[in-house]
Amino acid sequence: MADIIYTLCGGTYINITNKCPCRCTFCIRSQGNAVGEAENLWFYGNEPSLDEIIKAVDDYGFENVDSVVFCGYGEPTERLDVLLATAKHLREINPSIKIRLNTNGLSDLINDRSTAQEIGKAFDVVSVSLNDPDSDSYDKVTRNIYPTKAFPAMLEFTKQCARFCPHVRMSVVDVIGEENIEKSRKIAESLGAEFVCRSFDNGR
Ligand code: SF4
């Protein structure tokens, strides 16, 4: 079984799936089997059950952990029920823990319904990868399975999430150039999200 819980640069992360509707050109998954202190983040088709994830959470001992991020070798909203149940369990065992979701923002397309309200209410922070400020560029870099539909769906998800979640972020990496960074900033702010521009040199 792959690592369900792992640490990276002092942070604690939860890996619940390898499924993802994208094949991003920059995806860290193509660079190795793990990141941080994880040994292996691939489940090889045997994704952990909710019981196995809950056991991993209980064994880890989140009572004294300040924050945790759902982010692994796949898109967490691919397993929405498991994601929400695990977040709820974390909140029960540690009411003050800060729970963040890192997502590609395509949950509504993945789950074929509006999911922002459930997600927004379950997390303290939702961080959406904006990547690029227009649909064509977004499709090229994410190589998603919903061409032309993904970008507007991701924007709508983010906008709706911001209604229910106290802190929604949208991120790009500085390789897209100044003009696109400014366009992206305007998009994020118009949706009620904090804009984050990350340095490529510090990793994506
Ligand atoms: S959305 Fe995330 S996990 Fe999926 S391909 Fe892109 S970077 Fe990788």
PDB file of C-alpha atoms and ligand atoms in Angstrom:
ATOM      1  CA  MET A   1       0.000   0.000   0.000  1.00  0.00           C
ATOM      2  CA  ALA A   2       1.231   3.463  -0.838  1.00  0.00           C
ATOM      3  CA  ASP A   3       1.708   6.155   1.787  1.00  0.00           C
ATOM      4  CA  ILE A   4      -1.673   7.631   2.734  1.00  0.00           C
ATOM      5  CA  ILE A   5      -0.152  10.194   5.078  1.00  0.00           C
ATOM      6  CA  TYR A   6       3.208  11.770   4.400  1.00  0.00           C
ATOM      7  CA  THR A   7       5.207  14.843   5.318  1.00  0.00           C
ATOM      8  CA  LEU A   8       6.901  17.402   3.096  1.00  0.00           C
ATOM      9  CA  CYS A   9       8.872  20.450   4.241  1.00  0.00           C
ATOM     10  CA  GLY A  10       7.373  20.166   7.720  1.00  0.00           C
ATOM     11  CA  GLY A  11       3.764  19.948   6.487  1.00  0.00           C
ATOM     12  CA  THR A  12       1.448  16.948   6.779  1.00  0.00           C
ATOM     13  CA  TYR A  13      -0.378  15.679   3.682  1.00  0.00           C
ATOM     14  CA  ILE A  14      -3.040  13.081   2.931  1.00  0.00           C
ATOM     15  CA  ASN A  15      -2.953  11.081  -0.296  1.00  0.00           C
ATOM     16  CA  ILE A  16      -6.300   9.365  -1.029  1.00  0.00           C
ATOM     17  CA  THR A  17      -6.273   8.668  -4.761  1.00  0.00           C
ATOM     18  CA  ASN A  18      -4.221   8.448  -7.942  1.00  0.00           C
ATOM     19  CA  LYS A  19      -7.184   9.307 -10.171  1.00  0.00           C
ATOM     20  CA  CYS A  20      -7.151  12.605 -12.030  1.00  0.00           C
ATOM     21  CA  PRO A  21      -8.845  13.936 -15.181  1.00  0.00           C
ATOM     22  CA  CYS A  22      -5.731  15.934 -16.084  1.00  0.00           C
ATOM     23  CA  ARG A  23      -2.290  15.086 -17.361  1.00  0.00           C
ATOM     24  CA  CYS A  24      -0.551  18.340 -16.550  1.00  0.00           C
ATOM     25  CA  THR A  25       2.702  18.984 -18.350  1.00  0.00           C
ATOM     26  CA  PHE A  26       4.327  19.902 -15.030  1.00  0.00           C
ATOM     27  CA  CYS A  27       2.824  17.122 -12.892  1.00  0.00           C
ATOM     28  CA  ILE A  28       5.194  16.012 -10.179  1.00  0.00           C
ATOM     29  CA  ARG A  29       3.935  12.447 -10.635  1.00  0.00           C
ATOM     30  CA  SER A  30       6.002  12.094 -13.774  1.00  0.00           C
ATOM     31  CA  GLN A  31       9.179  12.851 -11.846  1.00  0.00           C
ATOM     32  CA  GLY A  32       9.216  10.001  -9.341  1.00  0.00           C
ATOM     33  CA  ASN A  33       7.226   7.724  -7.082  1.00  0.00           C
ATOM     34  CA  ALA A  34       7.096  10.053  -4.110  1.00  0.00           C
ATOM     35  CA  VAL A  35       7.790  13.502  -2.682  1.00  0.00           C
ATOM     36  CA  GLY A  36       8.987  14.660   0.714  1.00  0.00           C
ATOM     37  CA  GLU A  37       9.350  11.925   3.291  1.00  0.00           C
ATOM     38  CA  ALA A  38       6.944   9.616   1.445  1.00  0.00           C
ATOM     39  CA  GLU A  39       8.356   6.363   0.086  1.00  0.00           C
ATOM     40  CA  ASN A  40       5.696   5.709  -2.530  1.00  0.00           C
ATOM     41  CA  LEU A  41       2.499   7.577  -3.438  1.00  0.00           C
ATOM     42  CA  TRP A  42       1.193   5.153  -6.087  1.00  0.00           C
ATOM     43  CA  PHE A  43      -1.635   2.809  -5.107  1.00  0.00           C
ATOM     44  CA  TYR A  44      -1.314   0.726  -8.310  1.00  0.00           C
ATOM     45  CA  GLY A  45      -5.084   0.354  -8.656  1.00  0.00           C
ATOM     46  CA  ASN A  46      -5.673  -0.590  -5.020  1.00  0.00           C
ATOM     47  CA  GLU A  47      -6.961   2.703  -3.674  1.00  0.00           C
ATOM     48  CA  PRO A  48      -7.411   2.678   0.087  1.00  0.00           C
ATOM     49  CA  SER A  49     -10.906   2.256   1.511  1.00  0.00           C
ATOM     50  CA  LEU A  50     -12.367   4.885   3.808  1.00  0.00           C
ATOM     51  CA  ASP A  51     -11.724   2.531   6.738  1.00  0.00           C
ATOM     52  CA  GLU A  52      -8.066   2.220   5.766  1.00  0.00           C
ATOM     53  CA  ILE A  53      -7.716   5.991   5.482  1.00  0.00           C
ATOM     54  CA  ILE A  54      -9.427   6.551   8.840  1.00  0.00           C
ATOM     55  CA  LYS A  55      -7.119   3.973  10.410  1.00  0.00           C
ATOM     56  CA  ALA A  56      -4.079   5.741   8.927  1.00  0.00           C
ATOM     57  CA  VAL A  57      -5.355   9.044  10.339  1.00  0.00           C
ATOM     58  CA  ASP A  58      -5.946   7.539  13.775  1.00  0.00           C
ATOM     59  CA  ASP A  59      -2.557   5.809  13.783  1.00  0.00           C
ATOM     60  CA  TYR A  60      -0.796   9.046  12.812  1.00  0.00           C
ATOM     61  CA  GLY A  61      -2.293  10.942  15.740  1.00  0.00           C
ATOM     62  CA  PHE A  62      -3.656  14.259  14.470  1.00  0.00           C
ATOM     63  CA  GLU A  63      -4.567  15.468  17.952  1.00  0.00           C
ATOM     64  CA  ASN A  64      -1.429  17.615  18.063  1.00  0.00           C
ATOM     65  CA  VAL A  65      -1.149  18.561  14.381  1.00  0.00           C
ATOM     66  CA  ASP A  66      -1.919  22.213  13.489  1.00  0.00           C
ATOM     67  CA  SER A  67      -2.728  21.773   9.829  1.00  0.00           C
ATOM     68  CA  VAL A  68      -3.119  19.161   7.142  1.00  0.00           C
ATOM     69  CA  VAL A  69      -3.448  19.275   3.353  1.00  0.00           C
ATOM     70  CA  PHE A  70      -5.306  16.856   1.108  1.00  0.00           C
ATOM     71  CA  CYS A  71      -2.859  16.609  -1.767  1.00  0.00           C
ATOM     72  CA  GLY A  72      -1.217  13.526  -3.163  1.00  0.00           C
ATOM     73  CA  TYR A  73      -0.611  11.733  -6.441  1.00  0.00           C
ATOM     74  CA  GLY A  74      -4.106  12.440  -7.771  1.00  0.00           C
ATOM     75  CA  GLU A  75      -7.077  14.779  -7.568  1.00  0.00           C
ATOM     76  CA  PRO A  76      -8.750  14.382  -4.129  1.00  0.00           C
ATOM     77  CA  THR A  77     -12.254  15.262  -5.368  1.00  0.00           C
ATOM     78  CA  GLU A  78     -12.160  12.120  -7.511  1.00  0.00           C
ATOM     79  CA  ARG A  79     -13.151  10.440  -4.242  1.00  0.00           C
ATOM     80  CA  LEU A  80     -15.471  13.113  -2.937  1.00  0.00           C
ATOM     81  CA  ASP A  81     -17.323  11.009  -0.360  1.00  0.00           C
ATOM     82  CA  VAL A  82     -14.091   9.652   1.072  1.00  0.00           C
ATOM     83  CA  LEU A  83     -12.546  13.121   1.052  1.00  0.00           C
ATOM     84  CA  LEU A  84     -15.443  14.709   2.943  1.00  0.00           C
ATOM     85  CA  ALA A  85     -15.724  11.844   5.427  1.00  0.00           C
ATOM     86  CA  THR A  86     -12.006  11.999   6.193  1.00  0.00           C
ATOM     87  CA  ALA A  87     -12.124  15.781   6.664  1.00  0.00           C
ATOM     88  CA  LYS A  88     -15.086  15.363   9.017  1.00  0.00           C
ATOM     89  CA  HIS A  89     -13.210  12.723  11.014  1.00  0.00           C
ATOM     90  CA  LEU A  90     -10.153  14.979  11.313  1.00  0.00           C
ATOM     91  CA  ARG A  91     -12.355  17.794  12.585  1.00  0.00           C
ATOM     92  CA  GLU A  92     -13.898  15.490  15.178  1.00  0.00           C
ATOM     93  CA  ILE A  93     -10.573  14.345  16.581  1.00  0.00           C
ATOM     94  CA  ASN A  94      -9.026  17.831  16.440  1.00  0.00           C
ATOM     95  CA  PRO A  95     -11.553  20.699  16.192  1.00  0.00           C
ATOM     96  CA  SER A  96      -8.828  23.338  15.837  1.00  0.00           C
ATOM     97  CA  ILE A  97      -6.901  21.692  12.996  1.00  0.00           C
ATOM     98  CA  LYS A  98      -6.695  23.741   9.794  1.00  0.00           C
ATOM     99  CA  ILE A  99      -7.732  21.544   6.855  1.00  0.00           C
ATOM    100  CA  ARG A 100      -6.785  22.533   3.315  1.00  0.00           C
ATOM    101  CA  LEU A 101      -7.746  21.012   0.014  1.00  0.00           C
ATOM    102  CA  ASN A 102      -5.423  21.362  -2.960  1.00  0.00           C
ATOM    103  CA  THR A 103      -7.512  20.804  -6.061  1.00  0.00           C
ATOM    104  CA  ASN A 104      -7.623  21.278  -9.807  1.00  0.00           C
ATOM    105  CA  GLY A 105     -11.120  22.741  -9.321  1.00  0.00           C
ATOM    106  CA  LEU A 106     -12.802  20.239 -11.651  1.00  0.00           C
ATOM    107  CA  SER A 107     -14.899  18.525  -9.001  1.00  0.00           C
ATOM    108  CA  ASP A 108     -18.211  19.581 -10.567  1.00  0.00           C
ATOM    109  CA  LEU A 109     -17.255  17.916 -13.857  1.00  0.00           C
ATOM    110  CA  ILE A 110     -15.768  14.886 -12.133  1.00  0.00           C
ATOM    111  CA  ASN A 111     -18.846  14.343  -9.972  1.00  0.00           C
ATOM    112  CA  ASP A 112     -21.353  15.601 -12.535  1.00  0.00           C
ATOM    113  CA  ARG A 113     -23.033  17.980 -10.107  1.00  0.00           C
ATOM    114  CA  SER A 114     -22.390  21.127  -8.105  1.00  0.00           C
ATOM    115  CA  THR A 115     -20.029  20.285  -5.241  1.00  0.00           C
ATOM    116  CA  ALA A 116     -18.685  23.656  -4.098  1.00  0.00           C
ATOM    117  CA  GLN A 117     -21.022  24.062  -1.144  1.00  0.00           C
ATOM    118  CA  GLU A 118     -20.094  20.715   0.448  1.00  0.00           C
ATOM    119  CA  ILE A 119     -16.425  21.277  -0.194  1.00  0.00           C
ATOM    120  CA  GLY A 120     -16.424  24.920   0.848  1.00  0.00           C
ATOM    121  CA  LYS A 121     -18.043  24.105   4.165  1.00  0.00           C
ATOM    122  CA  ALA A 122     -15.747  21.177   4.918  1.00  0.00           C
ATOM    123  CA  PHE A 123     -12.384  22.938   4.506  1.00  0.00           C
ATOM    124  CA  ASP A 124     -10.705  25.936   6.083  1.00  0.00           C
ATOM    125  CA  VAL A 125      -8.766  26.593   2.897  1.00  0.00           C
ATOM    126  CA  VAL A 126      -9.434  25.519  -0.687  1.00  0.00           C
ATOM    127  CA  SER A 127      -6.538  26.083  -3.057  1.00  0.00           C
ATOM    128  CA  VAL A 128      -7.409  25.852  -6.761  1.00  0.00           C
ATOM    129  CA  SER A 129      -4.802  25.609  -9.527  1.00  0.00           C
ATOM    130  CA  LEU A 130      -5.685  28.306 -12.050  1.00  0.00           C
ATOM    131  CA  ASN A 131      -2.552  27.664 -14.117  1.00  0.00           C
ATOM    132  CA  ASP A 132      -3.382  30.063 -16.964  1.00  0.00           C
ATOM    133  CA  PRO A 133      -5.808  32.937 -17.564  1.00  0.00           C
ATOM    134  CA  ASP A 134      -7.597  31.508 -20.635  1.00  0.00           C
ATOM    135  CA  SER A 135      -9.254  28.266 -21.641  1.00  0.00           C
ATOM    136  CA  ASP A 136      -6.993  27.338 -24.561  1.00  0.00           C
ATOM    137  CA  SER A 137      -3.794  27.758 -22.567  1.00  0.00           C
ATOM    138  CA  TYR A 138      -5.359  25.973 -19.608  1.00  0.00           C
ATOM    139  CA  ASP A 139      -6.331  22.994 -21.752  1.00  0.00           C
ATOM    140  CA  LYS A 140      -2.857  22.837 -23.278  1.00  0.00           C
ATOM    141  CA  VAL A 141      -1.048  22.803 -19.953  1.00  0.00           C
ATOM    142  CA  THR A 142      -3.468  20.546 -18.034  1.00  0.00           C
ATOM    143  CA  ARG A 143      -4.314  18.200 -20.957  1.00  0.00           C
ATOM    144  CA  ASN A 144      -7.620  17.547 -19.189  1.00  0.00           C
ATOM    145  CA  ILE A 145     -10.354  15.233 -20.477  1.00  0.00           C
ATOM    146  CA  TYR A 146     -12.915  18.070 -20.688  1.00  0.00           C
ATOM    147  CA  PRO A 147     -11.439  20.419 -23.310  1.00  0.00           C
ATOM    148  CA  THR A 148     -13.190  23.829 -23.513  1.00  0.00           C
ATOM    149  CA  LYS A 149     -15.420  22.899 -20.544  1.00  0.00           C
ATOM    150  CA  ALA A 150     -12.776  22.562 -17.837  1.00  0.00           C
ATOM    151  CA  PHE A 151     -11.674  26.180 -17.547  1.00  0.00           C
ATOM    152  CA  PRO A 152     -15.161  27.725 -17.112  1.00  0.00           C
ATOM    153  CA  ALA A 153     -16.161  24.886 -14.756  1.00  0.00           C
ATOM    154  CA  MET A 154     -13.058  25.472 -12.643  1.00  0.00           C
ATOM    155  CA  LEU A 155     -13.828  29.210 -12.443  1.00  0.00           C
ATOM    156  CA  GLU A 156     -17.448  28.587 -11.458  1.00  0.00           C
ATOM    157  CA  PHE A 157     -16.403  26.036  -8.834  1.00  0.00           C
ATOM    158  CA  THR A 158     -13.992  28.551  -7.330  1.00  0.00           C
ATOM    159  CA  LYS A 159     -16.572  31.333  -7.293  1.00  0.00           C
ATOM    160  CA  GLN A 160     -19.136  29.108  -5.571  1.00  0.00           C
ATOM    161  CA  CYS A 161     -16.545  27.773  -3.147  1.00  0.00           C
ATOM    162  CA  ALA A 162     -15.715  31.322  -2.060  1.00  0.00           C
ATOM    163  CA  ARG A 163     -19.324  31.687  -0.888  1.00  0.00           C
ATOM    164  CA  PHE A 164     -18.938  28.896   1.630  1.00  0.00           C
ATOM    165  CA  CYS A 165     -15.249  28.619   2.471  1.00  0.00           C
ATOM    166  CA  PRO A 166     -13.470  31.275   4.553  1.00  0.00           C
ATOM    167  CA  HIS A 167     -10.295  31.142   2.469  1.00  0.00           C
ATOM    168  CA  VAL A 168     -10.156  30.261  -1.215  1.00  0.00           C
ATOM    169  CA  ARG A 169      -6.937  30.654  -3.168  1.00  0.00           C
ATOM    170  CA  MET A 170      -6.074  30.440  -6.848  1.00  0.00           C
ATOM    171  CA  SER A 171      -2.535  29.805  -7.901  1.00  0.00           C
ATOM    172  CA  VAL A 172      -0.335  30.162 -10.941  1.00  0.00           C
ATOM    173  CA  VAL A 173       3.373  29.643 -11.402  1.00  0.00           C
ATOM    174  CA  ASP A 174       5.541  32.568 -12.488  1.00  0.00           C
ATOM    175  CA  VAL A 175       6.574  30.854 -15.757  1.00  0.00           C
ATOM    176  CA  ILE A 176       3.435  32.203 -17.503  1.00  0.00           C
ATOM    177  CA  GLY A 177       4.864  35.747 -17.769  1.00  0.00           C
ATOM    178  CA  GLU A 178       3.924  39.108 -16.285  1.00  0.00           C
ATOM    179  CA  GLU A 179       0.946  39.800 -18.525  1.00  0.00           C
ATOM    180  CA  ASN A 180      -0.686  36.446 -17.808  1.00  0.00           C
ATOM    181  CA  ILE A 181       0.100  36.742 -14.124  1.00  0.00           C
ATOM    182  CA  GLU A 182      -1.802  40.042 -13.991  1.00  0.00           C
ATOM    183  CA  LYS A 183      -4.718  38.607 -15.968  1.00  0.00           C
ATOM    184  CA  SER A 184      -4.799  35.665 -13.574  1.00  0.00           C
ATOM    185  CA  ARG A 185      -4.726  37.968 -10.566  1.00  0.00           C
ATOM    186  CA  LYS A 186      -7.786  39.809 -11.882  1.00  0.00           C
ATOM    187  CA  ILE A 187      -9.641  36.543 -12.476  1.00  0.00           C
ATOM    188  CA  ALA A 188      -8.887  35.225  -8.994  1.00  0.00           C
ATOM    189  CA  GLU A 189      -9.880  38.436  -7.277  1.00  0.00           C
ATOM    190  CA  SER A 190     -13.085  38.739  -9.320  1.00  0.00           C
ATOM    191  CA  LEU A 191     -14.102  35.293  -8.021  1.00  0.00           C
ATOM    192  CA  GLY A 192     -13.441  36.162  -4.384  1.00  0.00           C
ATOM    193  CA  ALA A 193     -10.208  34.174  -4.187  1.00  0.00           C
ATOM    194  CA  GLU A 194      -6.812  35.175  -2.908  1.00  0.00           C
ATOM    195  CA  PHE A 195      -4.287  35.202  -5.749  1.00  0.00           C
ATOM    196  CA  VAL A 196      -1.052  33.287  -5.264  1.00  0.00           C
ATOM    197  CA  CYS A 197       1.831  33.368  -7.745  1.00  0.00           C
ATOM    198  CA  ARG A 198       4.329  30.657  -6.944  1.00  0.00           C
ATOM    199  CA  SER A 199       7.935  30.591  -8.003  1.00  0.00           C
ATOM    200  CA  PHE A 200       8.839  27.826 -10.438  1.00  0.00           C
ATOM    201  CA  ASP A 201      12.229  27.598  -8.775  1.00  0.00           C
ATOM    202  CA  ASN A 202      10.536  26.629  -5.500  1.00  0.00           C
ATOM    203  CA  GLY A 203       8.520  23.864  -7.149  1.00  0.00           C
ATOM    204  CA  ARG A 204       5.006  23.725  -8.484  1.00  0.00           C
TER     205      ARG A 204
HETATM  206  S1  SF4 B   1      -4.240  18.090 -11.628  1.00  0.00           S
HETATM  207 FE1  SF4 B   1      -2.567  17.694 -10.190  1.00  0.00          FE
HETATM  208  S2  SF4 B   1      -2.414  15.447 -10.032  1.00  0.00           S
HETATM  209 FE2  SF4 B   1      -3.648  15.913 -11.835  1.00  0.00          FE
HETATM  210  S3  SF4 B   1      -2.172  15.870 -13.535  1.00  0.00           S
HETATM  211 FE3  SF4 B   1      -2.374  18.008 -12.842  1.00  0.00          FE
HETATM  212  S4  SF4 B   1      -0.736  18.310 -11.330  1.00  0.00           S
HETATM  213 FE4  SF4 B   1      -0.987  16.083 -11.635  1.00  0.00          FE
END
